[in-house]
Amino acid sequence: MLFSLPRIYKIGIISVVSIVIFSFVLFYYIQTLTESNVRNTLLAEQIDRQRATSRSLSQHIGSDLSLVMTVLDGLSNSAHIQQGDLFSEKANHLIQEKYKIIDNIIDKIFVLDKNDVVATSLSQSSTDKYLGSDFSQREWVKEAKRNLEPVFSKGFERQGLYMVYIAVPIINRDDNRYVGLVGASIPTEKFFARYGNVHDINSQFLVIYDKNGTILAVGADKSLVGKNFFGTVVQNFINHNEILNNLTRTLLKGNPNYGIYDYGLSERINTGQPIMVENRPAYFLQIVTPTEQVFSKTSDTLFTERLKGYSLLIAVFAAVASLIIFLLKWNNTMEKEVIKRTKALNKSNIQLGIMSKELKTSNLSLQNANEQLKQHDKLQKEFINMAAHELRTPIQPILGLTDVLRDYVSDSHQSHLLEVIMRNAKRLQRLSCDILDVSKIESSLLKLSKSPVELNEKIKTVINDIENGYDNQSNKNVKILFEPKEPITVYADRDRIYQVLSNLLNNAMKFTKNGTITVSTSVNYSANNYDKEVIVSITDAGTGITPELMPKLFSKFVTSSSHGTGLGLFISRGIVEAHGGRIWVENNSNGVGASFSFSLPINSLN
């Protein structure tokens, strides 16, 4: 039928078909190029974010390890230890006092005599306290004794747990001779789980190495803990991937790095950072992220946009095809109609060109917006990490040296000045911790270490700590009332729940000048009596909350006090929501004070 048409019609039909084919090819090329650019941009942004996170985590871990070493150093330089007094009540009290500072980090603290036999030991459990054990043949003891410097050991397996040790030699200040050693043991999996995932290979996880390349904690496979990275077991697991091997070799030399590889499970982004203590690498950190996590949020959007584009082209093609069929049937008698339809076709092609330009413009706007968002996010995270690190770095020596000075000061005025220094240094320490918590919450990096917690006992502990430690004389007429009815057990992170309770009770103390603060717990059952939650309420007798402040009270930097950073309630909300709970506030019906409440699920214990 085509051969019976005039030449001009043949040329027109061939041209229209060519335009349609070219449009499909051009759209496919532009869409593929755009998707590739978006994916590359997302990948670059993830690498930048992950490198910043690696630096932040390594600094945080290094700060905690520095705190342990500072406490051990202060203990080794104390008057009792220097004089060889390891068994008196005063010496035991001093060791217990130091242990409380770092008991959330370490498992055991112990003191060796000059023969490297454990003279004193303190642990979280009542068993296996090392007392009387001979440590003289242990490599890290020999190293500390030989070099007279602090030692961060390689990993060791002890009673089914993988451990590392921090050892600080006791050196007599008068003749510089070795008189013993103060040490602490740290369970690696429990310790590094505080900073990220070390259990699930299907999401972002951490890998920690000692100086020999032995794996201390890993989210890929728990059986790899204690294995050397370059050994047969690990190399078979990663299929001898050369990219990952080179990244790890470079990292163990103390150099930060990053890379992308696939050893058979899925493509991964790996960023490495040495964990520095006193400007020396103690251990080494890698953060590993499956790239499918990075692209999962955009894949559906890109697919939808591609589907819309193809639908538009198919619609145009269908319209053109209908037009061609109509022209073929009426070519002899409908020349005017052919001209009219040809104009319509030209108009459709113009609209297609306009749509293509609009698509390019939209893609350019999206790229510009992504770039601006990337720069803003990068600047904000760099500022937060720098501020937190710069705050934490000078705090540790201030606390450690002030604590040492207290043993040598007898004058009451000087003791008072040291207490002022200690109190304000601890306040700075809390501020830096709050900033790091905000960064974790905003980056969805807040990790929980859950275990069964008896909630009423935890509340009593917080109340006791606040009543013993609160030093604001204007609150001497304030009482805290708590009368639990029955034990309530939840499955939660005990340290984080302590943090929420402490924030809310300290807020109540801050705004209550006279009267009683009431703490209550109750269990709320659902209609089927299966799902249930515990609700904790803290009711103060303060001035209440203004209507203007109420909607934004749990946001960052919002406070009605002239003191504080306005981060406590924001962090509390993040912690409660990470547990699957909720937090809210309302003014009391009697017009005096306000009530802060939060809920925690109970059935998650199962």
CSV table of N, CA, C and O in Angstrom, one decimal, residues 477-580:
chain,number,residue,atom,x,y,z
A,477,ASN,N,14.5,23.3,98.9
A,477,ASN,CA,13.2,23.0,99.4
A,477,ASN,C,12.4,22.1,98.4
A,477,ASN,O,11.2,22.0,98.5
A,478,VAL,N,13.1,21.6,97.5
A,478,VAL,CA,12.4,20.7,96.5
A,478,VAL,C,12.6,19.3,96.8
A,478,VAL,O,13.7,18.8,97.2
A,479,LYS,N,11.5,18.5,96.8
A,479,LYS,CA,11.6,17.1,97.1
A,479,LYS,C,11.2,16.3,95.9
A,479,LYS,O,10.3,16.7,95.1
A,480,ILE,N,11.7,15.1,95.7
A,480,ILE,CA,11.3,14.2,94.6
A,480,ILE,C,10.6,13.0,95.3
A,480,ILE,O,11.1,12.3,96.1
A,481,LEU,N,9.4,12.8,94.8
A,481,LEU,CA,8.5,11.7,95.3
A,481,LEU,C,8.3,10.6,94.3
A,481,LEU,O,7.9,10.9,93.2
A,482,PHE,N,8.7,9.4,94.7
A,482,PHE,CA,8.5,8.3,93.8
A,482,PHE,C,8.1,7.0,94.6
A,482,PHE,O,8.9,6.6,95.5
A,483,GLU,N,6.9,6.5,94.3
A,483,GLU,CA,6.4,5.3,95.1
A,483,GLU,C,6.0,4.2,94.1
A,483,GLU,O,4.9,4.2,93.7
A,484,PRO,N,7.0,3.4,93.7
A,484,PRO,CA,6.6,2.3,92.7
A,484,PRO,C,5.7,1.3,93.3
A,484,PRO,O,5.8,1.0,94.5
A,485,LYS,N,4.8,0.8,92.5
A,485,LYS,CA,3.9,-0.2,93.0
A,485,LYS,C,4.4,-1.7,92.7
A,485,LYS,O,4.3,-2.5,93.6
A,486,GLU,N,4.9,-1.9,91.6
A,486,GLU,CA,5.4,-3.3,91.3
A,486,GLU,C,6.5,-3.2,90.3
A,486,GLU,O,6.6,-2.2,89.5
A,487,PRO,N,7.4,-4.2,90.2
A,487,PRO,CA,8.5,-4.2,89.2
A,487,PRO,C,8.0,-4.1,87.8
A,487,PRO,O,7.0,-4.8,87.4
A,488,ILE,N,8.7,-3.4,87.0
A,488,ILE,CA,8.3,-3.3,85.5
A,488,ILE,C,9.6,-3.5,84.8
A,488,ILE,O,10.6,-2.7,84.9
A,489,THR,N,9.7,-4.5,83.9
A,489,THR,CA,10.9,-4.8,83.2
A,489,THR,C,10.7,-4.5,81.7
A,489,THR,O,9.7,-4.8,81.1
A,490,VAL,N,11.6,-3.7,81.1
A,490,VAL,CA,11.6,-3.4,79.7
A,490,VAL,C,12.9,-3.8,79.1
A,490,VAL,O,13.9,-4.0,79.7
A,491,TYR,N,12.8,-4.0,77.7
A,491,TYR,CA,14.0,-4.4,77.0
A,491,TYR,C,14.6,-3.1,76.3
A,491,TYR,O,14.0,-2.6,75.4
A,492,ALA,N,15.6,-2.6,76.9
A,492,ALA,CA,16.1,-1.2,76.5
A,492,ALA,C,17.6,-1.1,76.8
A,492,ALA,O,18.2,-1.9,77.4
A,493,ASP,N,18.1,0.0,76.3
A,493,ASP,CA,19.5,0.4,76.5
A,493,ASP,C,19.6,1.1,77.9
A,493,ASP,O,19.1,2.3,78.0
A,494,ARG,N,20.1,0.5,78.9
A,494,ARG,CA,20.0,1.1,80.3
A,494,ARG,C,20.7,2.4,80.4
A,494,ARG,O,20.3,3.3,81.1
A,495,ASP,N,21.9,2.6,79.6
A,495,ASP,CA,22.6,3.9,79.7
A,495,ASP,C,21.7,5.0,79.1
A,495,ASP,O,21.7,6.1,79.6
A,496,ARG,N,21.1,4.7,77.9
A,496,ARG,CA,20.3,5.7,77.3
A,496,ARG,C,19.0,6.1,78.0
A,496,ARG,O,18.6,7.2,78.1
A,497,ILE,N,18.4,5.0,78.7
A,497,ILE,CA,17.2,5.3,79.5
A,497,ILE,C,17.6,6.2,80.7
A,497,ILE,O,16.9,7.1,81.1
A,498,TYR,N,18.8,5.9,81.3
A,498,TYR,CA,19.3,6.7,82.4
A,498,TYR,C,19.4,8.1,81.9
A,498,TYR,O,19.1,9.1,82.6
A,499,GLN,N,19.9,8.3,80.7
A,499,GLN,CA,20.1,9.7,80.1
A,499,GLN,C,18.8,10.4,80.0
A,499,GLN,O,18.7,11.6,80.3
A,500,VAL,N,17.7,9.7,79.5
A,500,VAL,CA,16.4,10.4,79.3
A,500,VAL,C,15.9,10.8,80.7
A,500,VAL,O,15.4,11.9,80.9
A,501,LEU,N,15.9,9.8,81.7
A,501,LEU,CA,15.4,10.1,83.0
A,501,LEU,C,16.1,11.3,83.7
A,501,LEU,O,15.6,12.2,84.3
A,502,SER,N,17.5,11.3,83.5
A,502,SER,CA,18.3,12.3,84.1
A,502,SER,C,18.0,13.7,83.5
A,502,SER,O,17.9,14.7,84.2
A,503,ASN,N,17.8,13.7,82.2
A,503,ASN,CA,17.5,15.0,81.5
A,503,ASN,C,16.2,15.6,82.0
A,503,ASN,O,16.1,16.7,82.3
A,504,LEU,N,15.1,14.7,82.1
A,504,LEU,CA,13.8,15.2,82.5
A,504,LEU,C,13.8,15.6,83.9
A,504,LEU,O,13.2,16.6,84.3
A,505,LEU,N,14.4,14.8,84.8
A,505,LEU,CA,14.4,15.2,86.2
A,505,LEU,C,15.3,16.5,86.5
A,505,LEU,O,14.9,17.3,87.3
A,506,ASN,N,16.4,16.6,85.8
A,506,ASN,CA,17.2,17.8,86.0
A,506,ASN,C,16.4,19.1,85.5
A,506,ASN,O,16.5,20.1,86.0
A,507,ASN,N,15.6,18.9,84.4
A,507,ASN,CA,14.8,20.0,83.9
A,507,ASN,C,13.7,20.4,85.0
A,507,ASN,O,13.5,21.5,85.2
A,508,ALA,N,13.1,19.3,85.6
A,508,ALA,CA,12.1,19.6,86.6
A,508,ALA,C,12.8,20.3,87.8
A,508,ALA,O,12.2,21.3,88.4
A,509,MET,N,14.0,19.9,88.2
A,509,MET,CA,14.7,20.6,89.3
A,509,MET,C,15.0,22.0,89.0
A,509,MET,O,15.0,22.9,89.8
A,510,LYS,N,15.3,22.3,87.7
A,510,LYS,CA,15.7,23.6,87.3
A,510,LYS,C,14.6,24.6,87.4
A,510,LYS,O,14.8,25.8,87.8
A,511,PHE,N,13.4,24.1,87.1
A,511,PHE,CA,12.2,25.1,87.1
A,511,PHE,C,11.4,25.0,88.3
A,511,PHE,O,10.3,25.7,88.4
A,512,THR,N,11.7,24.2,89.3
A,512,THR,CA,10.9,24.1,90.5
A,512,THR,C,11.7,24.7,91.6
A,512,THR,O,12.8,24.2,92.0
A,513,LYS,N,11.2,25.8,92.2
A,513,LYS,CA,11.9,26.5,93.2
A,513,LYS,C,11.4,26.0,94.6
A,513,LYS,O,12.2,26.0,95.6
A,514,ASN,N,10.2,25.6,94.7
A,514,ASN,CA,9.6,25.1,96.0
A,514,ASN,C,8.6,24.1,95.6
A,514,ASN,O,7.8,24.2,94.7
A,515,GLY,N,8.5,23.0,96.5
A,515,GLY,CA,7.4,22.0,96.3
A,515,GLY,C,8.0,20.6,96.0
A,515,GLY,O,9.1,20.3,96.4
A,516,THR,N,7.1,19.8,95.4
A,516,THR,CA,7.5,18.4,95.2
A,516,THR,C,7.4,18.1,93.7
A,516,THR,O,6.5,18.5,93.0
A,517,ILE,N,8.4,17.3,93.3
A,517,ILE,CA,8.5,16.7,91.9
A,517,ILE,C,8.0,15.2,92.1
A,517,ILE,O,8.6,14.5,92.8
A,518,THR,N,7.0,14.9,91.3
A,518,THR,CA,6.4,13.5,91.4
A,518,THR,C,6.8,12.7,90.2
A,518,THR,O,6.6,13.2,89.1
A,519,VAL,N,7.3,11.5,90.4
A,519,VAL,CA,7.6,10.6,89.4
A,519,VAL,C,6.7,9.4,89.5
A,519,VAL,O,6.5,8.8,90.6
A,520,SER,N,6.0,9.0,88.4
A,520,SER,CA,5.1,7.9,88.5
A,520,SER,C,5.3,7.0,87.2
A,520,SER,O,5.7,7.4,86.2
A,521,THR,N,5.0,5.7,87.4
A,521,THR,CA,5.0,4.7,86.3
A,521,THR,C,3.6,4.0,86.2
A,521,THR,O,3.0,3.7,87.3
A,522,SER,N,3.2,3.7,85.0
A,522,SER,CA,1.9,2.9,84.9
A,522,SER,C,2.0,2.1,83.6
A,522,SER,O,2.8,2.5,82.7
A,523,VAL,N,1.3,1.0,83.5
A,523,VAL,CA,1.3,0.2,82.4
A,523,VAL,C,-0.1,0.4,81.6
A,523,VAL,O,-1.1,0.4,82.2
A,524,ASN,N,0.0,0.7,80.3
A,524,ASN,CA,-1.1,0.9,79.5
A,524,ASN,C,-1.3,-0.3,78.6
A,524,ASN,O,-0.5,-0.7,77.8
A,525,TYR,N,-2.5,-0.9,78.6
A,525,TYR,CA,-2.9,-2.1,77.9
A,525,TYR,C,-3.7,-1.7,76.6
A,525,TYR,O,-4.5,-0.8,76.7
A,526,SER,N,-3.5,-2.5,75.5
A,526,SER,CA,-4.3,-2.2,74.3
A,526,SER,C,-5.6,-3.0,74.5
A,526,SER,O,-5.9,-3.7,75.4
A,527,ALA,N,-6.4,-2.9,73.4
A,527,ALA,CA,-7.8,-3.5,73.4
A,527,ALA,C,-7.7,-5.0,73.5
A,527,ALA,O,-8.5,-5.7,74.1
A,528,ASN,N,-6.7,-5.6,72.8
A,528,ASN,CA,-6.5,-7.1,72.9
A,528,ASN,C,-5.7,-7.6,74.0
A,528,ASN,O,-5.4,-8.8,74.2
A,529,ASN,N,-5.3,-6.6,74.9
A,529,ASN,CA,-4.6,-7.0,76.2
A,529,ASN,C,-3.2,-7.7,75.9
A,529,ASN,O,-2.7,-8.4,76.7
A,530,TYR,N,-2.7,-7.5,74.7
A,530,TYR,CA,-1.4,-8.2,74.3
A,530,TYR,C,-0.3,-7.1,74.3
A,530,TYR,O,0.7,-7.2,75.0
A,531,ASP,N,-0.5,-6.2,73.4
A,531,ASP,CA,0.5,-5.1,73.3
A,531,ASP,C,0.4,-4.2,74.4
A,531,ASP,O,-0.7,-3.7,74.7
A,532,LYS,N,1.4,-3.9,75.1
A,532,LYS,CA,1.3,-3.0,76.2
A,532,LYS,C,2.6,-2.1,76.3
A,532,LYS,O,3.6,-2.5,75.8
A,533,GLU,N,2.5,-1.0,77.0
A,533,GLU,CA,3.6,-0.1,77.1
A,533,GLU,C,3.6,0.5,78.6
A,533,GLU,O,2.6,0.5,79.2
A,534,VAL,N,4.8,0.9,79.0
A,534,VAL,CA,4.9,1.5,80.3
A,534,VAL,C,5.0,3.0,80.0
A,534,VAL,O,5.7,3.5,79.1
A,535,ILE,N,4.3,3.8,80.8
A,535,ILE,CA,4.3,5.3,80.7
A,535,ILE,C,5.0,5.8,82.0
A,535,ILE,O,4.6,5.5,83.1
A,536,VAL,N,6.0,6.6,81.8
A,536,VAL,CA,6.7,7.3,82.9
A,536,VAL,C,6.4,8.8,82.8
A,536,VAL,O,6.5,9.4,81.8
A,537,SER,N,5.9,9.3,84.0
A,537,SER,CA,5.5,10.8,84.0
A,537,SER,C,6.3,11.4,85.1
A,537,SER,O,6.5,10.9,86.2
A,538,ILE,N,6.8,12.7,84.8
A,538,ILE,CA,7.5,13.5,85.8
A,538,ILE,C,6.8,14.8,85.9
A,538,ILE,O,6.8,15.6,84.9
A,539,THR,N,6.2,15.1,87.0
A,539,THR,CA,5.4,16.3,87.2
A,539,THR,C,6.1,17.2,88.1
A,539,THR,O,6.5,16.9,89.3
A,540,ASP,N,6.4,18.5,87.7
A,540,ASP,CA,7.1,19.4,88.5
A,540,ASP,C,6.1,20.5,89.0
A,540,ASP,O,4.9,20.4,88.8
A,541,ALA,N,6.6,21.4,89.9
A,541,ALA,CA,5.8,22.4,90.5
A,541,ALA,C,6.3,23.8,90.1
A,541,ALA,O,6.4,24.7,90.8
A,542,GLY,N,6.7,23.9,88.8
A,542,GLY,CA,7.3,25.1,88.3
A,542,GLY,C,6.3,26.1,87.7
A,542,GLY,O,5.1,26.1,88.1
A,543,THR,N,6.7,26.9,86.7
A,543,THR,CA,5.9,27.9,86.1
A,543,THR,C,5.1,27.4,84.9
A,543,THR,O,4.3,28.2,84.4
A,544,GLY,N,5.4,26.2,84.5
A,544,GLY,CA,4.6,25.7,83.3
A,544,GLY,C,5.3,26.1,82.0
A,544,GLY,O,6.4,26.8,82.0
A,545,ILE,N,4.7,25.8,80.9
A,545,ILE,CA,5.3,26.1,79.6
A,545,ILE,C,4.3,27.0,78.8
A,545,ILE,O,3.1,26.7,78.7
A,546,THR,N,4.9,28.0,78.2
A,546,THR,CA,4.1,29.0,77.4
A,546,THR,C,3.5,28.3,76.2
A,546,THR,O,4.2,27.4,75.6
A,547,PRO,N,2.4,28.7,75.7
A,547,PRO,CA,1.8,28.1,74.5
A,547,PRO,C,2.7,28.3,73.2
A,547,PRO,O,2.7,27.5,72.4
A,548,GLU,N,3.5,29.4,73.2
A,548,GLU,CA,4.3,29.7,72.1
A,548,GLU,C,5.5,28.6,72.0
A,548,GLU,O,5.9,28.2,70.9
A,549,LEU,N,6.0,28.2,73.2
A,549,LEU,CA,7.1,27.3,73.3
A,549,LEU,C,6.7,25.8,73.1
A,549,LEU,O,7.5,25.0,72.7
A,550,MET,N,5.4,25.5,73.5
A,550,MET,CA,5.0,24.1,73.5
A,550,MET,C,5.2,23.3,72.2
A,550,MET,O,5.7,22.2,72.3
A,551,PRO,N,4.8,23.8,71.0
A,551,PRO,CA,4.9,23.0,69.8
A,551,PRO,C,6.4,22.7,69.4
A,551,PRO,O,6.6,21.7,68.7
A,552,LYS,N,7.3,23.5,69.8
A,552,LYS,CA,8.7,23.3,69.4
A,552,LYS,C,9.6,22.9,70.6
A,552,LYS,O,10.9,23.0,70.4
A,553,LEU,N,9.1,22.4,71.7
A,553,LEU,CA,9.9,22.2,72.9
A,553,LEU,C,10.9,21.1,72.7
A,553,LEU,O,12.0,21.1,73.3
A,554,PHE,N,10.6,20.1,71.8
A,554,PHE,CA,11.5,19.0,71.6
A,554,PHE,C,12.4,19.1,70.4
A,554,PHE,O,13.0,18.2,69.9
A,555,SER,N,12.5,20.4,69.9
A,555,SER,CA,13.5,20.7,68.8
A,555,SER,C,14.8,21.1,69.4
A,555,SER,O,14.9,21.4,70.6
A,556,LYS,N,15.8,21.2,68.5
A,556,LYS,CA,17.1,21.6,69.0
A,556,LYS,C,17.2,23.0,69.4
A,556,LYS,O,16.5,23.9,68.8
A,557,PHE,N,18.0,23.4,70.4
A,557,PHE,CA,18.3,24.7,70.8
A,557,PHE,C,17.1,25.5,71.3
A,557,PHE,O,17.0,26.7,71.2
A,558,VAL,N,16.1,24.8,71.7
A,558,VAL,CA,14.9,25.4,72.3
A,558,VAL,C,14.9,25.2,73.8
A,558,VAL,O,14.9,24.1,74.3
A,559,THR,N,14.9,26.4,74.5
A,559,THR,CA,14.9,26.3,76.0
A,559,THR,C,14.2,27.6,76.5
A,559,THR,O,14.3,28.6,75.9
A,560,SER,N,13.6,27.4,77.6
A,560,SER,CA,13.0,28.6,78.3
A,560,SER,C,13.8,29.1,79.5
A,560,SER,O,13.4,29.9,80.3
A,561,SER,N,15.0,28.5,79.6
A,561,SER,CA,15.9,28.9,80.7
A,561,SER,C,17.1,29.7,80.1
A,561,SER,O,17.5,29.5,79.0
A,562,SER,N,17.7,30.5,81.0
A,562,SER,CA,18.9,31.2,80.6
A,562,SER,C,20.1,30.3,80.6
A,562,SER,O,21.2,30.7,80.2
A,563,HIS,N,20.0,29.1,81.2
A,563,HIS,CA,21.1,28.1,81.2
A,563,HIS,C,20.7,26.9,80.3
A,563,HIS,O,19.6,26.7,80.1
A,564,GLY,N,21.8,26.2,79.9
A,564,GLY,CA,21.6,25.0,79.1
A,564,GLY,C,21.6,25.3,77.6
A,564,GLY,O,21.5,26.5,77.2
A,565,THR,N,21.8,24.2,76.8
A,565,THR,CA,21.9,24.4,75.4
A,565,THR,C,20.6,24.1,74.6
A,565,THR,O,20.6,24.4,73.4
A,566,GLY,N,19.6,23.6,75.3
A,566,GLY,CA,18.4,23.3,74.5
A,566,GLY,C,18.5,22.0,73.7
A,566,GLY,O,17.8,21.8,72.7
A,567,LEU,N,19.5,21.1,74.1
A,567,LEU,CA,19.7,19.9,73.4
A,567,LEU,C,19.1,18.7,74.1
A,567,LEU,O,18.8,17.6,73.5
A,568,GLY,N,18.9,18.8,75.4
A,568,GLY,CA,18.5,17.7,76.3
A,568,GLY,C,17.2,17.0,75.8
A,568,GLY,O,17.1,15.8,75.7
A,569,LEU,N,16.1,17.9,75.6
A,569,LEU,CA,14.8,17.3,75.2
A,569,LEU,C,14.9,16.7,73.8
A,569,LEU,O,14.2,15.7,73.5
A,570,PHE,N,15.7,17.4,72.9
A,570,PHE,CA,15.8,16.8,71.5
A,570,PHE,C,16.5,15.4,71.6
A,570,PHE,O,16.0,14.5,70.9
A,571,ILE,N,17.5,15.3,72.4
A,571,ILE,CA,18.2,14.0,72.5
A,571,ILE,C,17.3,13.0,73.1
A,571,ILE,O,17.2,11.8,72.7
A,572,SER,N,16.5,13.4,74.2
A,572,SER,CA,15.6,12.5,74.9
A,572,SER,C,14.6,12.0,73.9
A,572,SER,O,14.3,10.8,73.9
A,573,ARG,N,14.0,12.8,73.0
A,573,ARG,CA,13.1,12.4,72.0
A,573,ARG,C,13.7,11.4,71.1
A,573,ARG,O,13.1,10.3,70.8
A,574,GLY,N,14.9,11.6,70.6
A,574,GLY,CA,15.6,10.7,69.7
A,574,GLY,C,15.8,9.3,70.3
A,574,GLY,O,15.6,8.3,69.7
A,575,ILE,N,16.2,9.3,71.6
A,575,ILE,CA,16.4,8.0,72.3
A,575,ILE,C,15.1,7.3,72.5
A,575,ILE,O,15.0,6.1,72.2
A,576,VAL,N,14.0,8.0,72.9
A,576,VAL,CA,12.8,7.3,73.2
A,576,VAL,C,12.2,6.8,71.9
A,576,VAL,O,11.7,5.6,71.8
A,577,GLU,N,12.2,7.5,70.8
A,577,GLU,CA,11.7,7.1,69.5
A,577,GLU,C,12.5,5.9,68.9
A,577,GLU,O,12.0,5.1,68.3
A,578,ALA,N,13.9,5.9,69.2
A,578,ALA,CA,14.7,4.8,68.8
A,578,ALA,C,14.3,3.5,69.5
A,578,ALA,O,14.5,2.4,68.9
A,579,HIS,N,13.7,3.6,70.7
A,579,HIS,CA,13.2,2.4,71.4
A,579,HIS,C,11.8,2.1,70.9
A,579,HIS,O,11.2,1.1,71.4
A,580,GLY,N,11.2,2.8,70.0
A,580,GLY,CA,9.8,2.6,69.6
A,580,GLY,C,8.8,3.2,70.5
A,580,GLY,O,7.6,2.8,70.4
